[in-house]
Amino acid sequence: MAGEHRLLALKAFDGTKAGVKGLVDAGITAVPSIFHHQPDHRHRHFTVPVIDLSSMSSRRAAVVAQVKAAAETVGFFQVVNHGVPEGAMSAMVAAVRSFNEEPVEAKAPYYTRDRGRRVRYQSNVDLFTSPAAQWRDTLFMEMPAEPQELPAACRGVAPEYAGLVRERLGRTLLGLLSEALGLRRGYLEEEQGCLEGVSVAGHYYPACPEPELTLGTIGHSDTTFFTVLLQDAVGGLQVLVEDDEDRKQSAWADVPPAAGALVVNVGDFLQLMSNDRFKSVEHRVVANSVGPRVSVACFFRPAGAASSTRVLAPIVPDGDGGSARYRSTTMEELIQQHYRLKGQRGTSLLDHFRL
Ligand code: OGA
Ligand code: NI
């Protein structure tokens, strides 16, 4: 579609404030061309490791080794017996679903692209920068949010869920990741502030009439220290499994829903801080004729990251002969570059800081 025509179509879609859900409710049977993606069917089987955290007190070294192996290779793992109650997980998924299924008039006041607002409902965070629009609507909530800032459907549930993920799982994971880097347990939390902020993105992927033409979420890595993702039973999340020997063999592998599990992935900040020992890996969500699919991502990054002067620098272990692979930077600069590079294909945020 020609640039100008496409921009008008995007603006018209955005102006409805009704999201992809609005298109589906209007009964469309074909995916509009603004949502058309280049097909990428590279697929392979790969099992993302499932790590049982219940054995942590008796077998800590073994759990650290599992976390280390996953963080250094595929960058993704699932955790079970993680301490976040299943009731809080299902309540969170239900809250995101019920918000998205409210009438347009109820949701429209939250619809905004103003990054200064802590609570934002929008279809496609990157609508105007991504090569093609994606089959998904998102309610983004930066925590802590004032109760009156949050839509009623999420008011009680979202802060409670975010708090549980942070206190019961986030802290534990940072302890394990610190030890996996050969550092003391409290290092990433206390010295690096990795537990300082969490934001919650509630994603809603409506059923799609022509799923092969579009994507739910385009391939990306996360601009976080790490992300904890809750997905319902529909499925569609895929991770890019790289083949170091032969790059052409890299392909998308399913991260299938597992009852009670949470998906954890390393983000760009941790890849930089770990000096490439940990991998922030690309992932995406395919569209599906079955739906809606609901997922909830907890992004661990400092509150007000966009103006944070916190310095990020690679941690290089003494005496291993290695040297820093990135220049040090601030959170503010990272976030600015992230937005600047968005939409520029083939340039990754980390490449920009690589020495
Ligand atoms: C994200 C993300 C995956 C999903 O929010 O960054 O990758 O399953 N979400 O919704
Ligand atoms: Ni992601």
Coordinates of C-alpha atoms and ligand atoms in Angstrom, one line a residue:
M1 CA 0.0 0.0 0.0
A2 CA 1.4 3.4 -0.9
G3 CA 2.8 5.4 2.1
E4 CA 0.2 8.1 2.2
H5 CA -2.7 5.8 1.7
R6 CA -1.4 3.5 4.4
L7 CA -1.0 6.4 6.9
L8 CA -4.6 7.5 6.3
A9 CA -5.7 3.9 6.9
L10 CA -3.7 3.7 10.1
K11 CA -5.1 7.0 11.4
A12 CA -8.7 6.0 10.6
F13 CA -8.2 2.7 12.4
D14 CA -6.6 4.4 15.4
G15 CA -9.3 7.1 15.4
T16 CA -12.0 4.4 16.1
K17 CA -10.4 3.8 19.5
A18 CA -12.0 0.4 19.2
G19 CA -8.9 -1.6 18.4
V20 CA -8.8 -4.9 16.6
K21 CA -11.7 -6.0 18.8
G22 CA -13.8 -3.3 17.1
L23 CA -13.0 -4.7 13.7
V24 CA -13.9 -8.2 14.7
D25 CA -17.1 -7.0 16.4
A26 CA -18.0 -5.2 13.2
G27 CA -18.0 -8.6 11.5
I28 CA -15.0 -8.3 9.1
T29 CA -14.2 -11.5 7.3
A30 CA -10.9 -10.4 5.7
V31 CA -7.8 -9.0 7.4
P32 CA -7.3 -5.3 6.2
S33 CA -4.1 -4.7 4.3
I34 CA -2.5 -2.6 7.0
F35 CA -2.2 -5.8 9.0
H36 CA -0.5 -7.8 6.3
H37 CA 3.0 -9.2 7.1
Q38 CA 5.6 -10.9 5.1
P39 CA 5.1 -14.6 5.9
D40 CA 7.9 -16.2 7.9
H41 CA 7.1 -19.9 8.3
R42 CA 10.5 -21.1 9.6
H43 CA 9.5 -23.5 12.3
R44 CA 11.2 -26.0 14.4
H45 CA 10.6 -28.1 17.5
F46 CA 12.4 -27.0 20.6
T47 CA 11.4 -27.5 24.2
V48 CA 11.8 -24.3 26.3
P49 CA 13.1 -25.6 29.7
V50 CA 10.6 -25.9 32.6
I51 CA 12.2 -25.1 35.9
D52 CA 10.6 -26.3 39.1
L53 CA 11.2 -23.7 41.8
S54 CA 9.8 -25.8 44.7
S55 CA 13.1 -27.6 45.0
M56 CA 15.0 -24.4 45.4
S57 CA 15.8 -24.6 49.1
S58 CA 17.1 -28.2 48.9
R59 CA 18.7 -28.0 45.5
R60 CA 19.6 -24.4 45.0
A61 CA 22.8 -25.1 43.0
A62 CA 20.9 -27.3 40.6
V63 CA 18.2 -24.6 40.0
V64 CA 20.9 -21.9 39.5
A65 CA 22.5 -24.2 36.9
Q66 CA 19.2 -24.6 35.1
V67 CA 18.5 -20.9 35.1
K68 CA 22.0 -20.2 33.9
A69 CA 21.8 -22.8 31.0
A70 CA 18.5 -21.3 29.8
A71 CA 19.5 -17.7 30.1
E72 CA 22.7 -18.3 28.2
T73 CA 21.1 -20.2 25.3
V74 CA 17.5 -19.7 24.4
G75 CA 16.9 -16.8 26.8
F76 CA 13.5 -18.3 27.8
F77 CA 12.3 -20.7 30.4
Q78 CA 9.0 -21.5 32.1
V79 CA 8.7 -21.7 35.9
V80 CA 6.4 -23.9 37.9
N81 CA 5.8 -23.8 41.7
H82 CA 6.8 -20.2 41.5
G83 CA 4.8 -18.9 44.5
V84 CA 2.3 -16.8 42.5
P85 CA -1.2 -18.3 43.4
E86 CA -3.2 -19.7 40.5
G87 CA -6.2 -17.7 41.7
A88 CA -4.3 -14.4 41.2
M89 CA -3.2 -15.6 37.7
S90 CA -6.7 -16.5 36.5
A91 CA -8.2 -13.3 38.0
M92 CA -5.6 -11.2 36.1
V93 CA -6.4 -12.9 32.8
A94 CA -10.1 -12.5 33.5
A95 CA -9.7 -8.8 34.3
V96 CA -7.8 -8.1 31.0
R97 CA -10.5 -10.0 29.1
S98 CA -13.4 -8.2 30.7
F99 CA -11.8 -4.8 30.2
N100 CA -11.3 -5.5 26.5
E101 CA -14.9 -6.8 26.2
E102 CA -16.4 -3.7 27.6
P103 CA -18.3 -1.4 25.1
V104 CA -16.1 1.0 23.1
E105 CA -17.4 4.0 25.1
A106 CA -16.1 2.5 28.3
K107 CA -12.6 1.9 26.9
A108 CA -12.2 5.0 24.7
P109 CA -11.2 7.3 27.6
Y110 CA -8.2 5.1 28.3
Y111 CA -7.2 5.1 24.6
T112 CA -4.0 7.2 24.2
R113 CA -0.6 7.3 22.7
D114 CA 0.6 9.8 25.3
R115 CA 3.6 8.1 26.9
G116 CA 3.2 10.5 29.8
R117 CA 0.1 8.6 30.9
R118 CA 0.7 5.7 33.2
V119 CA -2.3 3.8 32.1
R120 CA -2.8 3.5 28.3
Y121 CA -5.1 1.4 26.2
Q122 CA -4.1 1.1 22.6
S123 CA -4.1 -1.1 19.6
N124 CA -0.5 -1.7 18.8
V125 CA 2.0 0.3 20.8
D126 CA 4.0 0.7 17.6
L127 CA 1.1 1.2 15.2
F128 CA 2.8 4.0 13.3
T129 CA 6.4 2.6 13.4
S130 CA 6.0 -1.1 12.8
P131 CA 6.2 -2.4 9.2
A132 CA 2.7 -3.8 9.6
A133 CA 0.0 -3.6 12.2
Q134 CA -0.6 -6.5 14.5
W135 CA -3.7 -8.4 15.5
R136 CA -3.8 -7.3 19.2
D137 CA -5.0 -4.6 21.6
T138 CA -3.1 -3.8 24.8
L139 CA -3.9 -2.2 28.2
F140 CA -0.6 -1.0 29.6
M141 CA -0.3 -0.1 33.3
E142 CA 2.8 1.3 34.8
M143 CA 2.9 0.4 38.5
P144 CA 2.3 1.7 41.0
A145 CA -0.8 3.3 39.6
E146 CA -3.4 5.3 41.6
P147 CA -6.6 3.2 41.8
Q148 CA -8.6 5.9 40.1
E149 CA -6.2 5.8 37.1
L150 CA -7.0 2.1 36.5
P151 CA -10.1 1.0 34.7
A152 CA -12.6 -0.6 37.1
A153 CA -12.0 -4.1 35.6
C154 CA -8.4 -4.1 36.7
R155 CA -8.4 -1.8 39.7
G156 CA -8.1 -4.3 42.5
V157 CA -6.6 -7.2 40.5
A158 CA -3.7 -5.7 38.5
P159 CA -1.8 -4.1 41.5
E160 CA -2.3 -7.2 43.5
Y161 CA -1.0 -9.4 40.7
A162 CA 2.0 -7.2 39.9
G163 CA 2.9 -7.1 43.6
L164 CA 2.8 -10.9 43.8
V165 CA 4.9 -11.4 40.7
R166 CA 7.4 -8.9 42.0
E167 CA 7.6 -10.1 45.6
R168 CA 7.2 -13.9 45.2
L169 CA 8.9 -14.4 41.8
G170 CA 10.8 -11.4 40.7
R171 CA 13.0 -11.3 43.7
T172 CA 13.7 -15.0 43.6
L173 CA 14.6 -14.8 39.9
L174 CA 17.0 -12.0 40.4
G175 CA 18.7 -14.0 43.2
L176 CA 19.0 -17.0 40.8
L177 CA 20.2 -14.8 37.9
S178 CA 22.8 -13.0 40.1
E179 CA 24.2 -16.4 41.2
A180 CA 24.2 -17.6 37.7
L181 CA 26.4 -14.7 36.8
G182 CA 28.7 -15.6 39.7
L183 CA 27.6 -12.7 41.9
R184 CA 26.1 -12.6 45.3
R185 CA 22.3 -13.3 45.6
G186 CA 21.2 -9.8 46.3
Y187 CA 23.4 -8.1 43.6
L188 CA 21.0 -7.4 40.7
E189 CA 18.3 -6.3 43.1
E190 CA 20.3 -4.2 45.5
E191 CA 23.2 -2.9 43.4
Q192 CA 21.5 -2.6 40.0
G193 CA 17.9 -1.8 41.0
C194 CA 16.5 -4.5 38.8
L195 CA 13.4 -4.9 41.0
E196 CA 12.6 -1.2 41.2
G197 CA 9.8 -1.0 38.7
V198 CA 7.3 -3.2 37.1
S199 CA 4.7 -2.4 34.4
V200 CA 2.0 -4.7 33.3
A201 CA 0.8 -5.1 29.7
G202 CA -2.5 -6.9 29.3
H203 CA -2.7 -8.2 25.7
Y204 CA -5.9 -9.2 24.0
Y205 CA -5.6 -11.1 20.7
P206 CA -9.0 -11.4 19.0
A207 CA -9.8 -14.5 16.9
C208 CA -8.5 -13.7 13.4
P209 CA -10.4 -14.6 10.1
E210 CA -7.2 -15.0 8.1
P211 CA -4.4 -15.7 10.6
E212 CA -1.8 -16.7 8.0
L213 CA -1.8 -13.1 6.7
T214 CA -0.9 -11.3 9.9
L215 CA 0.8 -11.7 13.3
G216 CA -0.4 -11.1 16.9
T217 CA 2.9 -9.6 17.9
I218 CA 5.8 -9.0 15.5
G219 CA 9.3 -10.5 16.3
H220 CA 11.0 -8.3 19.0
S221 CA 13.1 -8.5 22.1
D222 CA 12.0 -6.9 25.3
T223 CA 13.4 -3.5 26.5
T224 CA 13.5 -4.8 30.1
F225 CA 15.8 -6.5 32.6
F226 CA 13.5 -9.5 32.3
T227 CA 9.9 -10.2 31.6
V228 CA 7.4 -12.6 33.3
L229 CA 4.6 -13.6 31.0
L230 CA 1.3 -15.2 31.9
Q231 CA -0.5 -16.8 28.9
D232 CA -3.9 -18.4 28.7
A233 CA -4.4 -21.8 27.1
V234 CA -4.8 -20.7 23.5
G235 CA -1.1 -20.6 22.6
G236 CA 0.8 -18.7 19.8
L237 CA 3.9 -17.5 21.5
Q238 CA 7.1 -18.4 19.6
V239 CA 10.8 -17.9 20.3
L240 CA 13.5 -17.6 17.7
V241 CA 15.9 -20.5 18.3
E242 CA 19.2 -19.5 16.8
D243 CA 21.6 -22.0 15.3
D244 CA 25.1 -20.7 16.0
E245 CA 26.7 -23.0 13.5
D246 CA 24.3 -22.1 10.7
R247 CA 22.3 -18.9 11.0
K248 CA 20.0 -19.9 8.2
Q249 CA 18.8 -22.7 10.4
S250 CA 17.3 -20.2 13.0
A251 CA 13.6 -20.8 13.3
W252 CA 10.6 -20.1 15.4
A253 CA 9.7 -22.6 18.2
D254 CA 6.5 -22.7 20.1
V255 CA 6.4 -21.9 23.8
P256 CA 3.3 -23.9 24.5
P257 CA 1.0 -22.9 27.4
A258 CA 1.6 -25.1 30.5
A259 CA -1.0 -25.1 33.3
G260 CA 0.1 -23.0 36.2
A261 CA 3.4 -22.0 34.6
L262 CA 4.8 -18.5 34.0
V263 CA 7.2 -17.8 31.1
V264 CA 10.4 -15.9 31.9
N265 CA 12.7 -14.2 29.4
V266 CA 15.8 -12.2 29.6
G267 CA 15.5 -8.6 28.3
D268 CA 17.9 -6.3 26.5
F269 CA 19.1 -4.6 29.7
L270 CA 20.2 -7.9 31.3
Q271 CA 22.0 -8.9 28.1
L272 CA 24.0 -5.7 28.2
M273 CA 24.7 -6.0 31.9
S274 CA 25.7 -9.6 31.6
N275 CA 28.1 -8.6 28.8
D276 CA 26.3 -11.0 26.4
R277 CA 26.5 -14.0 28.8
F278 CA 22.6 -13.9 28.9
K279 CA 20.6 -13.6 25.8
S280 CA 17.7 -11.3 25.1
V281 CA 16.0 -13.4 22.3
E282 CA 13.5 -12.4 19.7
H283 CA 10.0 -13.7 20.1
R284 CA 6.6 -13.2 18.5
V285 CA 3.0 -14.3 18.7
V286 CA 1.2 -15.8 15.7
A287 CA -2.4 -14.9 15.0
N288 CA -5.0 -17.6 15.5
S289 CA -8.5 -18.4 14.1
V290 CA -9.3 -19.4 17.7
G291 CA -9.6 -16.6 20.3
P292 CA -9.5 -14.4 22.1
R293 CA -6.1 -15.1 23.5
V294 CA -5.2 -13.2 26.6
S295 CA -1.6 -12.8 27.9
V296 CA -0.2 -10.5 30.7
A297 CA 3.4 -9.4 30.6
C298 CA 5.1 -8.0 33.7
F299 CA 8.0 -5.9 32.4
F300 CA 10.8 -5.4 35.0
R301 CA 12.4 -2.0 34.4
P302 CA 12.8 1.1 36.6
A303 CA 9.7 3.3 37.1
G304 CA 10.1 6.4 35.0
A305 CA 12.9 4.7 33.0
A306 CA 12.5 7.3 30.3
S307 CA 14.0 9.9 32.5
S308 CA 16.2 7.7 34.8
T309 CA 19.8 8.6 35.1
R310 CA 20.7 5.1 36.4
V311 CA 23.8 3.8 34.7
L312 CA 23.9 0.5 33.0
A313 CA 27.3 -1.1 32.3
P314 CA 28.5 -4.6 31.5
I315 CA 29.6 -6.6 34.4
V316 CA 32.9 -8.2 33.4
P317 CA 34.2 -10.9 35.7
D318 CA 37.8 -10.3 37.0
G319 CA 40.5 -12.3 35.5
D320 CA 38.6 -14.1 32.7
G321 CA 40.5 -12.1 30.1
G322 CA 37.3 -10.7 28.7
S323 CA 36.5 -7.1 28.1
A324 CA 33.4 -5.1 28.0
R325 CA 31.3 -5.6 24.9
Y326 CA 29.1 -2.5 25.4
R327 CA 29.8 1.0 26.4
S328 CA 28.0 2.1 29.6
T329 CA 24.8 4.1 29.2
T330 CA 21.9 5.4 31.1
M331 CA 18.4 4.1 31.3
E332 CA 17.2 7.3 29.7
E333 CA 19.5 7.0 26.7
L334 CA 18.5 3.3 26.2
I335 CA 14.8 4.2 26.2
Q336 CA 15.4 7.1 23.8
Q337 CA 17.3 4.9 21.4
H338 CA 14.7 2.2 21.7
Y339 CA 12.0 4.6 20.4
R340 CA 14.3 6.1 17.9
L341 CA 15.3 2.8 16.4
K342 CA 11.8 1.4 16.4
G343 CA 10.6 1.0 12.8
Q344 CA 14.1 1.0 11.5
R345 CA 14.4 -2.6 10.3
G346 CA 17.5 -4.6 10.9
T347 CA 18.9 -2.4 13.7
S348 CA 18.8 -3.7 17.2
L349 CA 18.9 -1.6 20.3
L350 CA 21.9 -3.5 21.7
D351 CA 23.9 -3.1 18.5
H352 CA 23.7 0.6 19.0
F353 CA 25.7 0.3 22.3
R354 CA 28.0 -2.5 21.2
L355 CA 31.7 -1.6 21.2
Ligands
OGA1 C1 5.5 -8.8 25.1 C2 5.3 -10.1 24.6 C3 4.0 -12.1 24.3 C4 2.6 -12.6 24.4 O1 4.5 -8.2 25.7 O2 6.6 -8.2 25.1 O3 6.2 -10.6 24.0 O4 2.4 -13.8 24.5 N1 4.1 -10.8 24.7 O5 1.7 -11.8 24.5
NI2 NI 8.0 -9.5 24.4

